[in-house]
XYZ file of C-alpha atoms in Angstrom:
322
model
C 210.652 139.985 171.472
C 212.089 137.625 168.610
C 209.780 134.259 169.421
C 206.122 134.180 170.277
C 205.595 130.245 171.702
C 201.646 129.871 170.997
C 200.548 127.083 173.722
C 197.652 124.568 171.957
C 195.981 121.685 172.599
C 196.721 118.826 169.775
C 193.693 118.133 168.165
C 193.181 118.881 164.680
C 190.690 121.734 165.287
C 192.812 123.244 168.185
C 195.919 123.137 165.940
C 194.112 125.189 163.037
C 192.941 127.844 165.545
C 196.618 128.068 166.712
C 197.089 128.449 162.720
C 194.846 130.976 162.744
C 196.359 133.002 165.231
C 199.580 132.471 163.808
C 198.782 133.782 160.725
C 197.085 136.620 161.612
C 200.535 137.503 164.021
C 202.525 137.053 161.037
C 199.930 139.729 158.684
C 200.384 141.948 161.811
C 204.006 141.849 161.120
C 203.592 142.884 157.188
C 201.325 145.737 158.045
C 203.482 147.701 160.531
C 206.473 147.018 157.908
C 208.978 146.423 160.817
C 209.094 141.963 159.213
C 212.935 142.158 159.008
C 213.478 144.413 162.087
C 211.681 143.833 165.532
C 208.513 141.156 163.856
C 208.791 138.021 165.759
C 208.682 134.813 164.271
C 206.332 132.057 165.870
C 206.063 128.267 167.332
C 203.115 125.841 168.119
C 203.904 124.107 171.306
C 201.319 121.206 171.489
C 199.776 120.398 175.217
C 197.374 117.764 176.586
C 194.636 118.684 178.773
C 192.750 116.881 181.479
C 189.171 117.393 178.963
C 191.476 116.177 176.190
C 192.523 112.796 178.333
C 189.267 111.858 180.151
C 186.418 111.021 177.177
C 184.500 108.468 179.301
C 182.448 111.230 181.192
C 180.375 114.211 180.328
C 182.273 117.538 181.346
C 179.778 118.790 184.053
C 181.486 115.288 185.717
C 184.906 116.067 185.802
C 184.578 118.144 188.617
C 186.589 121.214 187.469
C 186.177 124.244 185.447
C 188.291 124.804 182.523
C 188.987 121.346 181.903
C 190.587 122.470 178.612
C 192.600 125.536 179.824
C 194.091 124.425 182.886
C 197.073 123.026 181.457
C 197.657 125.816 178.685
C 197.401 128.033 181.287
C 199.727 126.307 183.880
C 202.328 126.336 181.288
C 201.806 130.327 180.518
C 202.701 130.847 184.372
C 205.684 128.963 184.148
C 206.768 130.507 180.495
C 207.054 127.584 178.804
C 204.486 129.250 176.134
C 203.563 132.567 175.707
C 199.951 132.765 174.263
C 197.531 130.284 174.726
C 194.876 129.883 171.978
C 191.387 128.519 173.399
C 187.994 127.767 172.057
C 186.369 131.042 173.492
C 183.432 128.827 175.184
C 185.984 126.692 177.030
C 187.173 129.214 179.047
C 186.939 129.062 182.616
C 185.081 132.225 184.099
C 187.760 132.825 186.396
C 191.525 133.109 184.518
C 194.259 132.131 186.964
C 195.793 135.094 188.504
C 197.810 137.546 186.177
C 196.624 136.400 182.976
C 194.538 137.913 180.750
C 192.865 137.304 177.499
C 194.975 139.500 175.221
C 193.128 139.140 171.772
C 189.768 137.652 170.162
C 190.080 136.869 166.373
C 186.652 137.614 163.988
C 183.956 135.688 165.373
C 183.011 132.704 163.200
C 179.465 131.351 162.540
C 177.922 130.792 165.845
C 175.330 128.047 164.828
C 175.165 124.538 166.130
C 174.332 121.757 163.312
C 172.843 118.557 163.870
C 174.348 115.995 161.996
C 173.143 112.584 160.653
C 174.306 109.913 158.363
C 173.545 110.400 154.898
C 170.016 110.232 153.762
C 169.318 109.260 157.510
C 165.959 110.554 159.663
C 165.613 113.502 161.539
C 164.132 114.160 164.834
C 160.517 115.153 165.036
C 159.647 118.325 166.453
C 156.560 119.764 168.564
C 155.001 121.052 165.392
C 155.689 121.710 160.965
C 158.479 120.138 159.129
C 160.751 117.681 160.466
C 164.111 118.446 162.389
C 166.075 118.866 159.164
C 163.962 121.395 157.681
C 161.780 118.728 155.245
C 158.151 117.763 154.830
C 157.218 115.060 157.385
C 157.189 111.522 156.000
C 156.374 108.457 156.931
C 155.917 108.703 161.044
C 158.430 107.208 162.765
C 157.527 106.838 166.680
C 161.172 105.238 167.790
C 163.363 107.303 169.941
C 165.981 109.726 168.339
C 169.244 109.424 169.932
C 170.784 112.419 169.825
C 174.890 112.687 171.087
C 175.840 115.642 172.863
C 177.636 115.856 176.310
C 176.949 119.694 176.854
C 173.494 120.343 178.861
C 173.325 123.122 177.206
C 172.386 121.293 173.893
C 170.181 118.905 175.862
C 167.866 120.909 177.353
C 167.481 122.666 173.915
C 166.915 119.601 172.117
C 164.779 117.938 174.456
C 162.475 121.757 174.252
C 162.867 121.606 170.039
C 161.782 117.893 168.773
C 159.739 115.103 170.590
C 160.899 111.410 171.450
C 164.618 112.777 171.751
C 167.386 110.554 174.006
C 170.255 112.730 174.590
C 173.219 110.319 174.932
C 176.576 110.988 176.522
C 179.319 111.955 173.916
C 182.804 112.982 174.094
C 186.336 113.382 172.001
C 187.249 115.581 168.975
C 185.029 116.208 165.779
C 186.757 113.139 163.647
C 186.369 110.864 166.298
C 182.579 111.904 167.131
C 181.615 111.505 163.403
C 183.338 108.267 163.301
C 180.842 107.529 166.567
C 177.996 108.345 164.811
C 178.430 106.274 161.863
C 179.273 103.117 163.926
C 175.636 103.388 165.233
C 174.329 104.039 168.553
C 173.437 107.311 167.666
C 170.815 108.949 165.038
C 172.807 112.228 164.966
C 174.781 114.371 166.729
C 175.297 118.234 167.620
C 178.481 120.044 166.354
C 179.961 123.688 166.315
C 179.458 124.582 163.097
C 182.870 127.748 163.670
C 184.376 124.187 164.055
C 183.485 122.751 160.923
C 184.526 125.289 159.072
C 187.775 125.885 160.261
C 188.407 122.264 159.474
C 187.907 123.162 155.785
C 185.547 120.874 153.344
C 186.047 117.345 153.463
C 184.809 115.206 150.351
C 184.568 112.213 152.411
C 182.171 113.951 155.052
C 179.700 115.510 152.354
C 179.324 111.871 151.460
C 178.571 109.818 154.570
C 177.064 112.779 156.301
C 174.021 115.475 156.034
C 174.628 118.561 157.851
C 172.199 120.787 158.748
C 172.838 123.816 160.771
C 170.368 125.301 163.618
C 169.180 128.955 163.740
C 170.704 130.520 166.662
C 167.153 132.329 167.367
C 165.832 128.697 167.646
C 168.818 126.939 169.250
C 170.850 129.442 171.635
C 174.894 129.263 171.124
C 177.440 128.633 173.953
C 178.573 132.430 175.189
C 181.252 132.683 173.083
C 180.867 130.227 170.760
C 182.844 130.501 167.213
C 185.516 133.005 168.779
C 189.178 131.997 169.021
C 190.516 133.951 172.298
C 194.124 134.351 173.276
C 195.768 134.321 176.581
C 198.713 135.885 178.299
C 200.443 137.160 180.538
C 199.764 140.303 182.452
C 201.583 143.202 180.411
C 203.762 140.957 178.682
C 205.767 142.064 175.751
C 203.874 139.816 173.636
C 200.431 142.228 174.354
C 201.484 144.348 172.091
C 201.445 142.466 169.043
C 198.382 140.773 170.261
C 196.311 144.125 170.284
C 196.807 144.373 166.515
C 195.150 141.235 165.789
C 192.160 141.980 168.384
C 188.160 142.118 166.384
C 186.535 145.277 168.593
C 183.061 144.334 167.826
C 184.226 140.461 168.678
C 185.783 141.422 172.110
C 182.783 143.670 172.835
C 180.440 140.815 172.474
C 182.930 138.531 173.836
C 182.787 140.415 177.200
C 179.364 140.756 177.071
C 178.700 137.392 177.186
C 181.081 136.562 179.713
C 179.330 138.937 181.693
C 176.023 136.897 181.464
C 177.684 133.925 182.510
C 179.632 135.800 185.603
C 176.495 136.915 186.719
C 174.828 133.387 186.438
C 178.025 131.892 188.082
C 177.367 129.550 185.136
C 180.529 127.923 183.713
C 180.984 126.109 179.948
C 179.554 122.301 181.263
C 176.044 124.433 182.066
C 173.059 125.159 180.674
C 173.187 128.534 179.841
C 173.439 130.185 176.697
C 174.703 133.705 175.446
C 174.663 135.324 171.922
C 175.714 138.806 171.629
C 175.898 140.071 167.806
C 175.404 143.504 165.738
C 172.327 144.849 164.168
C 172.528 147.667 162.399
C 173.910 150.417 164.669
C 172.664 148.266 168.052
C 173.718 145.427 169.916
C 171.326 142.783 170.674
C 171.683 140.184 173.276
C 169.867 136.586 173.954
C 170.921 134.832 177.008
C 168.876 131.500 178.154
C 169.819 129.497 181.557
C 168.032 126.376 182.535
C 168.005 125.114 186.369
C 168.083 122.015 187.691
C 164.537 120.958 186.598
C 165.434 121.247 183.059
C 163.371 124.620 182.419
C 164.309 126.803 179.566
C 163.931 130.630 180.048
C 165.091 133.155 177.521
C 165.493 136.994 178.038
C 166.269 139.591 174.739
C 167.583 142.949 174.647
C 168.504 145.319 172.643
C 171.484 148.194 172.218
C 173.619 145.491 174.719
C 176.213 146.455 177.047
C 177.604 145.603 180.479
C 174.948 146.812 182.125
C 172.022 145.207 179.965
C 174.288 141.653 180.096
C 174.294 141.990 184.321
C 170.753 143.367 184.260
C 168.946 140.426 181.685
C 171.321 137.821 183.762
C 169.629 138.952 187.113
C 166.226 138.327 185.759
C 166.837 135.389 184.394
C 168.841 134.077 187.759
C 165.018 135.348 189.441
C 162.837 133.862 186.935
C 164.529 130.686 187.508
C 164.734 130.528 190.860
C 161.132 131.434 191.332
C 159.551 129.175 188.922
């Protein structure tokens, strides 16, 4: 094929994921040495998705799984693209019917950060320093308001610190810092894969403090800091995707998917799943929460497809039997 058309949503973040993809098609295309012969050259193609034009609701509202894929993925079936690059946590559990996900870039950092205003106060938790990592100052008993729209991050937050408000919050990362220094909030929660694919930003070191979350303390999204790309069933275009595919990403990629299959827990839930290397194992978390709010949290080592089904049926039991 001469053109790959790489499907995107328009924000900022979404188009330097697309960049990312692009650029590692293009290195592809320099390795096998073929550039001038059969290497083929690549467009954006900018979409809008329903989660991109409704910001006045949480997601688990909307009503509808993959509220950020849909559209991409409409357009894939009717070849008007031919990849589609997603946030890997996005994804619906269930792709439409003869598409696949044809590669996963490197997985980036997984953490969440909490973010604040510069110099501003951090949330209290149960016990030992404050939120942000500091000695505990002068006690402050008012609420901390703390904007996230994923339950996942709520029901962590409201377990970590005391006197937390979650508050409803929605758009793209410029737009939520911009929320968050126009008041109404004392911080919010932000991918921190997301952050740095936006690249440093002078103006952001000065109005905010960043301070990123250890994934043992606060469990990741499954899937959370990987770039996936969709397309078609055997497409020509799976070829040249398989050369840009991370084999330990896709194998914890998978893996968590799996948790979340076997929770029939979509992206607007409260479940978690991190999946990472140690040494010569695999060791997985996973954490679901059910409708009461309650936090459970199952860890195992040397993970597979197996372990991910087998720690996601006991924490489906656990929960249902509490």
């Amino acid at each position: 094929m001469t053109e790959i058309r790489i499907g995107t949503r328009g924000s900022r973040l979404a188009l330097e994921q697309a960049h990312l993809v692009q650029k590692a098609l293009e290195a592809a295309a320099e390795r096998t040495g073929f550039r001038q012969k059969v290497a083929p050259c690549t467009e954006l193609v900018t979409l809008h998705t329903k989660g991109d034009r409704i910001l006045d609701k949480p997601l688990a509202d909307i009503g509808e799984k993959g509220v950020f894929a849909s559209e991409l993925e409409q357009a894939l079936l009717e070849n008007r693209i031919d990849i589609a690059v997603h946030s890997a946590k996005d994804l619906p559990m269930v792709l439409a019917p003869g598409l696949v996900i044809a590669a996963v870039l490197p997985r980036g950092d997984v953490r969440d950060v909490l973010v604040v205003p510069k110099g501003g106060r951090c949330p209290d938790p149960v016990t030992g320093e404050d939120g942000c990592g500091r000695k505990r100052g002068k006690e402050d008993h008012r609420s901390f308001i703390i904007g996230t729209g994923s339950r996942r991050r709520q029901v962590q937050a409201l377990a970590l610190w005391e006197n937390m408000v979650c508050e409803n919050i929605r758009g793209n990362v410029d737009s939520r810092l911009k929320k968050l220094l126009e008041g109404g909030y004392d911080g919010i929660l932000l991918a921190k894969a997301g952050l740095d694919r936006l690249g440093p930003n002078p103006s952001w070191e000065q109005q905010f403090d960043f301070y990123p979350l250890h994934p043992g303390d606060f469990l990741p999204a499954a899937c959370q800091g990987i770039i996936a790309v969709e397309a078609r069933e055997d497409s020509p275009v799976m070829a040249w995707c398989r050369q840009i595919t991370d084999p330990v990403t896709e194998l914890c990629f998978q893996v968590e998917r799996e948790v979340l299959g076997q929770l029939s827990a979509d992206c607007s839930e409260a479940a978690a799943a991190w999946c990472r290397r140690e040494g010569e194992s695999l060791v997985l978390d996973a954490m679901y929460a059910d409708s009461r709010g309650t936090c459970t949290c199952e860890t195992g080592r040397e993970a597979g497809m197996e372990m991910a089904r087998e720690a996601a049926r006991r924490l489906k039991n656990r929960c249902l039997n509490e």
